[in-house]
Coordinates of C-alpha atoms in Angstrom, one line a residue:
M1 CA -51.4 -110.3 5.7
S2 CA -48.7 -107.9 4.6
V3 CA -45.8 -106.8 6.9
F4 CA -44.6 -103.3 7.7
K5 CA -41.4 -103.0 9.7
R6 CA -41.1 -100.1 12.2
G7 CA -37.9 -100.1 14.0
D8 CA -37.7 -103.2 16.0
D9 CA -41.3 -104.0 15.7
T10 CA -43.5 -105.6 13.0
L11 CA -46.9 -104.4 12.0
Y12 CA -49.2 -106.7 10.2
Y13 CA -51.9 -105.3 7.9
H14 CA -54.3 -106.2 5.1
Y15 CA -55.3 -103.8 2.3
Y16 CA -58.5 -105.0 0.6
R17 CA -58.2 -103.0 -2.7
A18 CA -61.5 -103.3 -4.7
E19 CA -60.6 -100.6 -7.2
K20 CA -57.9 -97.9 -7.2
S21 CA -60.5 -95.2 -7.7
R22 CA -62.7 -96.1 -4.7
T23 CA -62.6 -94.5 -1.2
T24 CA -60.2 -96.1 1.3
V25 CA -61.7 -96.9 4.7
V26 CA -59.3 -97.8 7.7
L27 CA -60.8 -100.1 10.4
I28 CA -59.3 -99.7 13.9
H29 CA -60.0 -102.5 16.4
D30 CA -60.6 -102.2 20.1
L31 CA -57.9 -102.6 22.8
G32 CA -57.4 -106.4 23.4
M33 CA -59.0 -107.3 20.0
D34 CA -57.4 -107.6 16.5
S35 CA -58.3 -107.1 12.9
G36 CA -60.4 -110.1 13.0
M37 CA -63.3 -108.3 14.7
W38 CA -64.1 -106.6 11.4
T39 CA -64.7 -109.7 9.3
G40 CA -68.5 -109.6 9.5
L41 CA -68.6 -105.8 8.8
I42 CA -66.3 -106.2 5.8
S43 CA -68.5 -108.9 4.3
A44 CA -71.6 -106.8 4.9
M45 CA -70.1 -103.9 3.1
G46 CA -70.0 -105.8 -0.2
G47 CA -66.8 -104.6 -1.7
K48 CA -68.0 -101.0 -2.0
F49 CA -64.7 -99.6 -0.6
N50 CA -60.9 -100.2 -0.4
I51 CA -60.5 -101.4 3.2
L52 CA -57.4 -101.3 5.3
T53 CA -57.2 -103.4 8.5
Y54 CA -54.3 -103.9 10.7
D55 CA -53.3 -105.2 14.2
F56 CA -52.0 -102.2 16.1
Y57 CA -49.0 -102.4 18.4
G58 CA -48.7 -105.7 20.4
H59 CA -52.0 -107.0 19.2
G60 CA -52.8 -109.9 16.9
K61 CA -49.8 -110.7 14.9
S62 CA -48.1 -107.3 15.3
T63 CA -45.1 -107.2 17.8
G64 CA -44.7 -104.6 20.6
T65 CA -41.7 -104.8 22.7
G66 CA -42.1 -101.4 24.5
D67 CA -44.9 -99.6 26.3
L68 CA -48.2 -99.0 24.5
A69 CA -49.5 -95.4 24.7
L70 CA -51.9 -93.3 22.5
P71 CA -49.2 -91.0 20.9
L72 CA -47.4 -94.3 19.8
L73 CA -50.5 -95.6 18.2
I74 CA -51.3 -92.4 16.4
E75 CA -47.6 -92.3 15.1
E76 CA -48.0 -96.0 14.1
L77 CA -51.2 -95.4 12.1
Q78 CA -49.7 -92.2 10.4
D79 CA -46.5 -94.2 9.4
L80 CA -48.7 -97.0 7.9
L81 CA -50.7 -94.5 5.8
R82 CA -47.6 -92.9 4.6
H83 CA -46.0 -96.3 3.8
L84 CA -49.1 -97.1 1.6
N85 CA -49.0 -93.6 0.2
L86 CA -52.7 -93.0 1.3
K87 CA -53.3 -89.3 1.3
R88 CA -57.0 -89.4 2.2
V89 CA -58.8 -92.0 4.2
H90 CA -61.9 -92.5 6.3
L91 CA -61.4 -93.8 9.8
V92 CA -63.8 -96.3 11.6
G93 CA -62.9 -97.2 15.1
C94 CA -64.6 -99.2 17.9
R95 CA -64.3 -98.4 21.6
Y96 CA -60.6 -97.7 22.2
G97 CA -60.2 -97.7 18.5
A98 CA -62.7 -95.0 18.3
I99 CA -60.5 -92.9 20.7
L100 CA -57.5 -93.6 18.5
A101 CA -59.5 -92.5 15.4
L102 CA -60.7 -89.4 17.1
E103 CA -57.2 -88.4 18.3
T104 CA -55.6 -89.2 14.9
A105 CA -58.2 -86.8 13.2
L106 CA -57.3 -84.0 15.7
H107 CA -53.5 -84.5 15.0
D108 CA -53.8 -85.0 11.1
P109 CA -57.2 -83.4 10.0
G110 CA -56.2 -83.0 6.5
R111 CA -55.7 -86.7 5.8
I112 CA -59.1 -87.8 7.3
G113 CA -62.2 -87.5 5.2
S114 CA -64.6 -88.7 7.9
L115 CA -64.9 -90.5 11.2
T116 CA -67.2 -93.3 12.2
L117 CA -66.9 -93.8 16.0
M118 CA -68.5 -96.9 17.4
S119 CA -69.0 -97.0 21.2
L120 CA -66.8 -94.1 21.9
P121 CA -66.5 -94.0 25.7
F122 CA -65.9 -90.3 25.6
Y123 CA -63.1 -90.8 28.2
C124 CA -64.7 -88.4 30.7
K125 CA -63.3 -87.3 34.0
E126 CA -61.0 -89.7 35.9
Q127 CA -63.6 -90.8 38.5
D128 CA -66.0 -92.1 35.9
Y129 CA -63.8 -95.2 35.1
A130 CA -61.3 -95.3 37.9
H131 CA -63.4 -97.8 39.9
E132 CA -64.2 -99.9 36.8
S133 CA -60.5 -99.9 35.7
Q134 CA -59.4 -100.8 39.3
I135 CA -61.4 -103.9 39.1
N136 CA -60.0 -104.8 35.7
F137 CA -56.5 -104.2 36.9
Q138 CA -57.2 -106.5 39.9
L139 CA -58.5 -109.2 37.6
L140 CA -55.6 -108.9 35.3
K141 CA -53.3 -109.5 38.3
L142 CA -55.4 -112.2 39.9
D143 CA -57.2 -114.2 37.2
R144 CA -56.8 -113.6 33.5
H145 CA -59.6 -116.1 32.7
L146 CA -62.1 -114.0 34.9
F147 CA -60.9 -110.8 33.2
E148 CA -61.6 -112.3 29.8
K149 CA -65.1 -113.4 31.1
K150 CA -65.8 -109.9 32.3
Y151 CA -64.5 -108.3 29.0
I152 CA -66.9 -110.6 27.0
L153 CA -70.0 -109.7 29.2
E154 CA -69.3 -106.0 28.9
S155 CA -68.6 -106.2 25.1
V156 CA -71.3 -108.3 23.3
Q157 CA -75.0 -109.0 23.4
P158 CA -76.0 -111.8 23.4
V159 CA -72.9 -113.8 24.3
T160 CA -72.4 -116.7 21.8
E161 CA -69.7 -119.3 21.4
E162 CA -68.5 -117.7 18.1
K163 CA -68.1 -114.3 19.7
T164 CA -66.5 -115.7 22.8
R165 CA -64.0 -117.6 20.7
L166 CA -63.1 -114.7 18.6
I167 CA -62.6 -112.4 21.7
T168 CA -60.7 -114.9 23.8
T169 CA -58.4 -115.7 20.9
A170 CA -57.6 -112.0 20.4
L171 CA -57.2 -111.2 24.1
R172 CA -54.7 -114.1 24.6
H173 CA -52.3 -112.6 22.1
V174 CA -52.0 -109.4 24.2
P175 CA -49.7 -109.2 27.3
D176 CA -51.3 -107.8 30.5
R177 CA -49.0 -104.7 30.5
L178 CA -50.4 -103.7 27.0
L179 CA -54.0 -104.0 28.2
A180 CA -53.4 -102.0 31.4
A181 CA -51.2 -99.2 30.3
P182 CA -53.5 -97.4 27.7
V183 CA -56.3 -97.3 30.1
Q184 CA -54.0 -95.9 32.9
E185 CA -52.8 -93.3 30.5
L186 CA -56.4 -92.1 29.7
L187 CA -57.1 -91.8 33.4
L188 CA -54.0 -89.8 34.0
R189 CA -54.8 -87.5 31.0
A190 CA -58.3 -87.0 32.5
R191 CA -56.8 -85.9 35.9
T192 CA -54.8 -83.1 34.3
A193 CA -56.1 -79.5 35.0
D194 CA -56.2 -78.7 31.3
F195 CA -58.3 -81.8 30.3
D196 CA -61.3 -80.5 28.2
L197 CA -63.4 -83.3 26.6
I198 CA -65.9 -80.8 25.4
G199 CA -63.3 -78.4 23.9
K200 CA -61.7 -81.5 22.1
L201 CA -65.0 -82.6 20.5
R202 CA -65.7 -79.0 19.3
K203 CA -62.3 -79.0 17.4
V204 CA -63.2 -82.0 15.4
R205 CA -63.4 -80.9 11.7
P206 CA -64.3 -84.0 9.7
P207 CA -67.9 -85.2 9.6
V208 CA -68.6 -87.8 12.2
L209 CA -71.0 -90.7 12.4
F210 CA -71.5 -91.9 16.0
I211 CA -72.9 -95.4 16.5
H212 CA -73.6 -96.5 20.0
G213 CA -75.0 -99.8 21.3
E214 CA -78.4 -99.9 22.9
Y215 CA -77.0 -102.1 25.7
D216 CA -73.5 -100.5 26.2
P217 CA -72.8 -101.4 29.8
V218 CA -70.4 -98.7 30.6
F219 CA -71.5 -95.5 28.8
P220 CA -75.2 -95.3 28.1
A221 CA -76.4 -94.3 24.6
S222 CA -78.5 -91.5 25.8
L223 CA -75.5 -89.8 27.4
A224 CA -73.3 -90.5 24.5
M225 CA -75.8 -88.9 22.2
L226 CA -75.8 -85.6 24.2
F227 CA -71.9 -85.5 24.1
S228 CA -72.0 -86.2 20.4
T229 CA -73.7 -82.8 19.8
Y230 CA -70.5 -80.9 20.6
V231 CA -69.0 -82.2 17.4
P232 CA -69.8 -79.5 14.7
N233 CA -70.8 -82.0 11.9
N234 CA -72.3 -85.1 13.6
R235 CA -74.8 -87.8 13.1
F236 CA -75.8 -90.2 16.0
M237 CA -77.4 -93.6 15.7
V238 CA -78.3 -96.3 18.3
A239 CA -77.5 -99.8 17.3
P240 CA -80.4 -102.0 18.5
D241 CA -79.7 -105.2 20.4
A242 CA -76.0 -104.3 20.6
S243 CA -73.5 -103.9 23.3
A244 CA -70.1 -102.2 22.9
L245 CA -68.5 -104.3 20.1
I246 CA -71.1 -103.4 17.6
P247 CA -69.2 -105.0 14.6
L248 CA -69.8 -108.4 16.3
D249 CA -73.4 -107.8 17.5
Q250 CA -74.8 -105.9 14.5
P251 CA -72.4 -106.1 11.5
Q252 CA -75.1 -105.7 8.9
F253 CA -76.8 -102.7 10.7
A254 CA -73.4 -101.0 11.2
A255 CA -72.4 -101.6 7.6
D256 CA -75.8 -100.2 6.1
L257 CA -75.3 -97.1 8.4
F258 CA -71.9 -96.6 7.3
V259 CA -72.6 -97.0 3.6
A260 CA -75.5 -94.5 3.8
F261 CA -73.3 -92.1 5.6
M262 CA -70.6 -92.4 3.0
K263 CA -73.1 -91.9 0.2
S264 CA -74.5 -88.7 1.8
D265 CA -73.0 -85.2 1.2
K266 CA -72.0 -85.2 4.8
R267 CA -73.0 -81.5 5.3
P268 CA -73.7 -80.4 8.8
L269 CA -77.3 -81.2 9.6
K270 CA -79.3 -78.1 10.5
A271 CA -81.9 -78.5 13.3
E272 CA -85.0 -76.5 13.5
P273 CA -84.6 -73.3 15.8
E274 CA -86.6 -74.9 18.6
I275 CA -84.6 -78.2 18.5
E276 CA -81.4 -76.3 18.4
S277 CA -82.4 -74.1 21.3
M278 CA -83.3 -77.2 23.3
L279 CA -80.0 -78.8 22.5
N280 CA -78.1 -75.7 23.5
A281 CA -79.9 -75.7 26.8
V282 CA -79.0 -79.4 27.4
N283 CA -75.4 -78.7 26.5
R284 CA -75.3 -75.8 29.0
M285 CA -76.8 -78.1 31.7
I286 CA -74.2 -80.8 30.9
E287 CA -71.2 -78.4 31.1
K288 CA -72.4 -77.0 34.3
K289 CA -73.9 -80.0 36.1
Y290 CA -72.2 -83.0 34.7
H291 CA -71.2 -85.3 37.5
P292 CA -68.9 -88.3 37.1
H293 CA -71.5 -90.8 38.5
T294 CA -73.9 -90.0 35.6
A295 CA -72.1 -92.4 33.4
H296 CA -72.6 -95.5 35.7
H297 CA -75.7 -97.5 35.3
R298 CA -74.5 -100.6 36.9
E299 CA -74.3 -99.4 40.6
L300 CA -74.4 -101.9 43.4
L301 CA -74.5 -100.4 47.0
L302 CA -74.4 -102.4 50.3
S303 CA -75.7 -100.6 53.4
A304 CA -74.7 -102.1 56.7
M305 CA -74.0 -99.2 59.1
R306 CA -77.5 -98.7 60.3
G307 CA -77.6 -102.2 61.9
E308 CA -79.4 -103.9 59.1
T309 CA -78.2 -105.0 55.6
H310 CA -79.8 -103.6 52.5
V311 CA -78.5 -104.1 49.0
F312 CA -79.4 -101.7 46.1
W313 CA -79.0 -102.0 42.4
N314 CA -79.1 -98.6 40.6
G315 CA -80.9 -97.1 43.5
R316 CA -83.6 -99.9 43.9
E317 CA -83.4 -102.3 46.8
I318 CA -82.7 -106.0 45.9
D319 CA -85.1 -108.4 47.8
G320 CA -83.3 -111.4 49.3
N321 CA -82.2 -113.1 52.6
W322 CA -78.7 -111.6 53.1
N323 CA -78.4 -113.3 56.5
K324 CA -78.4 -116.8 54.9
R325 CA -75.1 -118.6 53.9
T326 CA -73.0 -115.7 55.1
A327 CA -74.2 -113.8 51.9
K328 CA -73.8 -110.3 53.4
E329 CA -70.3 -111.1 54.8
L330 CA -69.1 -112.5 51.5
L331 CA -70.5 -109.6 49.5
L332 CA -69.1 -107.0 51.8
F333 CA -65.6 -108.6 51.7
I334 CA -65.6 -108.7 47.9
I335 CA -66.6 -105.0 47.7
L336 CA -64.0 -103.9 50.2
N337 CA -61.4 -105.7 48.1
K338 CA -62.0 -103.6 45.1
G339 CA -64.5 -106.0 43.6
A340 CA -62.2 -108.8 42.8
V341 CA -60.5 -111.3 45.3
K342 CA -58.9 -114.8 45.4
R343 CA -60.9 -117.6 46.9
D344 CA -58.1 -118.5 49.3
T345 CA -58.0 -114.8 50.5
I346 CA -61.8 -115.1 51.3
I347 CA -61.2 -118.3 53.2
D348 CA -58.4 -116.9 55.2
A349 CA -60.6 -114.0 56.2
L350 CA -64.0 -115.5 56.8
T351 CA -63.3 -119.1 57.9
P352 CA -59.7 -119.2 59.2
D353 CA -60.5 -121.9 61.8
L354 CA -62.0 -124.5 59.5
A355 CA -60.1 -127.3 57.8
L356 CA -59.2 -126.3 54.2
N357 CA -61.6 -128.8 52.5
Q358 CA -64.4 -127.8 54.7
A359 CA -63.7 -124.1 54.2
R360 CA -63.6 -124.5 50.4
N361 CA -66.8 -126.4 50.4
R362 CA -68.6 -123.8 52.6
L363 CA -67.3 -121.1 50.3
R364 CA -68.6 -122.9 47.3
V365 CA -72.1 -123.1 48.9
A366 CA -72.0 -119.5 49.8
L367 CA -71.1 -118.4 46.3
N368 CA -73.7 -120.5 44.8
Y369 CA -76.3 -119.0 47.1
L370 CA -75.1 -115.5 46.4
H371 CA -75.1 -116.1 42.7
H372 CA -78.7 -117.6 42.9
L373 CA -79.8 -114.5 44.9
F374 CA -78.7 -112.1 42.1
D375 CA -79.8 -114.6 39.3
S376 CA -83.3 -114.9 40.6
Q377 CA -84.0 -111.2 40.3
E378 CA -86.1 -109.8 37.4
E379 CA -83.4 -107.2 36.5
P380 CA -81.3 -108.8 33.7
G381 CA -78.3 -106.7 34.7
L382 CA -78.0 -108.7 38.0
H383 CA -77.9 -112.2 36.3
Q384 CA -74.2 -111.8 35.4
L385 CA -73.2 -109.7 38.3
L386 CA -71.1 -112.3 40.2
L387 CA -68.2 -113.7 38.2
I388 CA -66.8 -116.9 39.6
S389 CA -63.7 -118.9 38.4
R390 CA -61.8 -121.7 40.0
D391 CA -59.5 -119.2 41.8
T392 CA -61.2 -115.8 41.9
V393 CA -64.5 -114.1 42.5
A394 CA -65.4 -110.7 41.1
L395 CA -68.3 -108.3 40.8
N396 CA -69.2 -107.1 37.3
A397 CA -70.4 -103.6 38.4
H398 CA -69.4 -100.5 40.2
A399 CA -69.8 -101.8 43.8
V400 CA -69.5 -99.7 47.0
C401 CA -70.5 -100.0 50.5
D402 CA -71.3 -97.4 53.2
I403 CA -68.7 -98.7 55.7
G404 CA -66.1 -98.6 52.9
L405 CA -67.0 -95.1 52.0
Y406 CA -67.1 -94.1 55.7
V407 CA -63.5 -95.4 56.2
K408 CA -62.3 -93.5 53.1
H409 CA -63.8 -90.3 54.3
L410 CA -62.1 -90.8 57.7
D411 CA -58.8 -91.3 56.0
D412 CA -59.4 -88.2 53.9
L413 CA -60.1 -86.2 57.1
L414 CA -57.0 -87.6 58.8
W415 CA -54.7 -86.0 56.1
S416 CA -57.0 -82.9 55.6
D417 CA -55.4 -79.4 55.8
E418 CA -58.7 -77.7 56.2
P419 CA -59.1 -75.3 59.2
I420 CA -59.5 -77.0 62.5
M421 CA -63.0 -75.8 63.0
T422 CA -64.0 -77.3 59.7
R423 CA -62.4 -80.6 60.6
S424 CA -64.0 -80.6 64.0
E425 CA -67.4 -80.2 62.5
I426 CA -66.8 -83.0 59.9
F427 CA -65.5 -85.3 62.7
L428 CA -68.5 -84.7 64.9
S429 CA -70.8 -85.6 61.9
F430 CA -68.8 -88.9 61.5
L431 CA -69.4 -89.6 65.2
E432 CA -73.2 -89.2 64.7
D433 CA -73.1 -92.0 62.2
Y434 CA -71.0 -94.3 64.3
H435 CA -72.5 -97.0 66.6
S436 CA -70.3 -99.5 68.4
D437 CA -72.6 -102.3 67.5
M438 CA -73.2 -101.3 63.9
L439 CA -71.7 -104.5 62.5
K440 CA -72.9 -106.9 65.2
D441 CA -75.0 -109.1 62.9
Y442 CA -71.8 -109.8 60.8
T443 CA -70.0 -112.8 61.8
G444 CA -66.4 -113.8 61.7
V445 CA -63.0 -112.6 63.1
W446 CA -62.4 -110.4 60.0
M447 CA -65.7 -108.5 60.7
K448 CA -64.6 -107.9 64.3
Q449 CA -61.2 -106.7 63.0
L450 CA -63.0 -104.3 60.6
A451 CA -65.1 -102.9 63.5
A452 CA -62.1 -102.4 65.6
D453 CA -60.2 -100.7 62.7
V454 CA -63.1 -98.1 62.3
K455 CA -63.0 -97.4 66.0
N456 CA -59.2 -97.0 66.0
R457 CA -59.4 -94.5 63.1
L458 CA -62.0 -92.5 65.1
S459 CA -59.9 -92.6 68.2
Q460 CA -56.9 -91.3 66.3
M461 CA -58.9 -88.6 64.7
L462 CA -60.3 -87.6 68.2
A463 CA -56.8 -87.2 69.6
Q464 CA -55.7 -85.2 66.5
I465 CA -58.6 -82.9 66.7
L466 CA -58.1 -82.2 70.4
I467 CA -54.4 -81.5 70.0
A468 CA -55.1 -79.0 67.2
L469 CA -57.8 -77.3 69.2
K470 CA -55.5 -77.1 72.3
K471 CA -53.1 -75.2 70.1
E472 CA -55.9 -72.8 69.2
K473 CA -56.8 -72.6 72.9
N474 CA -60.5 -73.2 71.9
I475 CA -61.8 -74.6 75.2
T476 CA -65.4 -74.5 74.1
E477 CA -64.9 -76.7 71.1
I478 CA -62.8 -79.1 73.1
R479 CA -65.4 -79.5 75.6
R480 CA -68.0 -80.2 72.8
V481 CA -65.7 -82.7 71.2
L482 CA -65.1 -84.6 74.5
Q483 CA -68.7 -84.9 75.3
K484 CA -69.5 -86.4 71.9
G485 CA -66.3 -88.3 71.5
K486 CA -66.3 -90.5 74.6
K487 CA -67.8 -93.4 72.7
V488 CA -64.5 -93.6 70.7
E489 CA -61.9 -92.6 73.3
P490 CA -58.7 -94.7 72.7
Y491 CA -58.8 -95.9 76.4
E492 CA -61.1 -95.6 79.4
G493 CA -60.6 -92.3 81.2
F494 CA -59.1 -90.4 78.2
C495 CA -61.9 -88.0 77.8
D496 CA -62.3 -87.5 81.6
G497 CA -58.6 -86.7 81.7
W498 CA -58.8 -84.1 79.1
M499 CA -62.0 -82.7 81.0
N500 CA -60.0 -82.4 84.2
A501 CA -57.3 -80.5 82.3
L502 CA -59.6 -78.0 80.9
G503 CA -59.9 -76.1 84.2
Q504 CA -56.1 -75.6 84.3
M505 CA -56.2 -74.5 80.6
S506 CA -59.0 -72.0 81.4
Q507 CA -56.9 -70.5 84.3
E508 CA -53.9 -70.2 81.9
N509 CA -56.0 -68.3 79.3
E510 CA -57.3 -65.8 81.9

């Protein structure tokens, strides 16, 4: 590989020059990967183009002493193109590399002849990937090996030794900080008030070929196709039997598509009036109705608050005996710990009184049973749901539980600045969902602490609501709250004391 010095850092690249007169194609790898991911695709292209590959900042052989951010990567690529005196190129990017290619085209449209974007995640609103990113950040801190396993499962289909070796070799050259920072940057961008994904797509001027994997686990091909229509000059293709790293799963298919795209005149495709009208209607629906959760199709939900445990996968209930081998307690604990947790933390919470060897053995048996529960289901997406390493356990899905959502909504209400009557109505609706024995079938000290914590939050909220209503001198609403709030009063006699004081408050108001 050749070397390009940029300040204190070194960038490694390789320029496969077939003939000077031929088109130059720049291949941009994914976050965590390196230029080696393009080997199969380059071979399948058969020397039809001049090809530039490089290891971007802090990846592969390239160094990166500072923080990694999208503007830095755009500048780095532009510097490399100037260094090689390449005035016109065609960009091909995969996943995060596709984001980099798209942003580069928006910054420097005159230099970019076309874009081929593989598995572009469309970096939608922050909520789409906040939970997924949170799990990845947890795994980076807790267990790098398990993070790598999750990355592999979300990237290729099927998983093979060759793909695993290539991915893990690339990942292990990248420091944790350089893996986390770019994703956090995208999430922060998506939070800003002026973030406009659709407007950004409409500004893309070069012709674009979108290629999306049939089995992309994070952003489904059907939704990607709809978003691709916002690019004025676009073509969209689904790569069969492929996940997100299409150059590893389907190098020949991707190469054939790309060659055909490059040979075409790349004029905007004109749809029939009926088709165009339908697409416009769909686009209007997306703009008006698009909800963050649309993008998720690996949703695990545990329901526990109604006295029985039910587990759902993408809205369908999973059959299984959740009362056996502390399966429900274990699953709930993992979910409430953001989907990734150390084995020792589980032991401390669920079996604090057992001898360490006995506790570890019991956890091993429980994990094996939970893994078997998921693995025995017909749905293939459940077979790799539970990720287990020597030290850490994680869930390879967007996992939530009703008790966790309940506590979150309570906390939101506690800090809410809504009018007191609005807060009072919300609080009373929370009380309707609360039952003192709702977690009675869950065993262990930790579960009792969780139940006590929920009641303490409700008690705190009760006192806060009553004090605010007293300031408003709203005796009628105070009486209503006291009647329904007795089951969460902070101590016996609390509500009776307030009731007795209502008479005096009534006299003062007269």
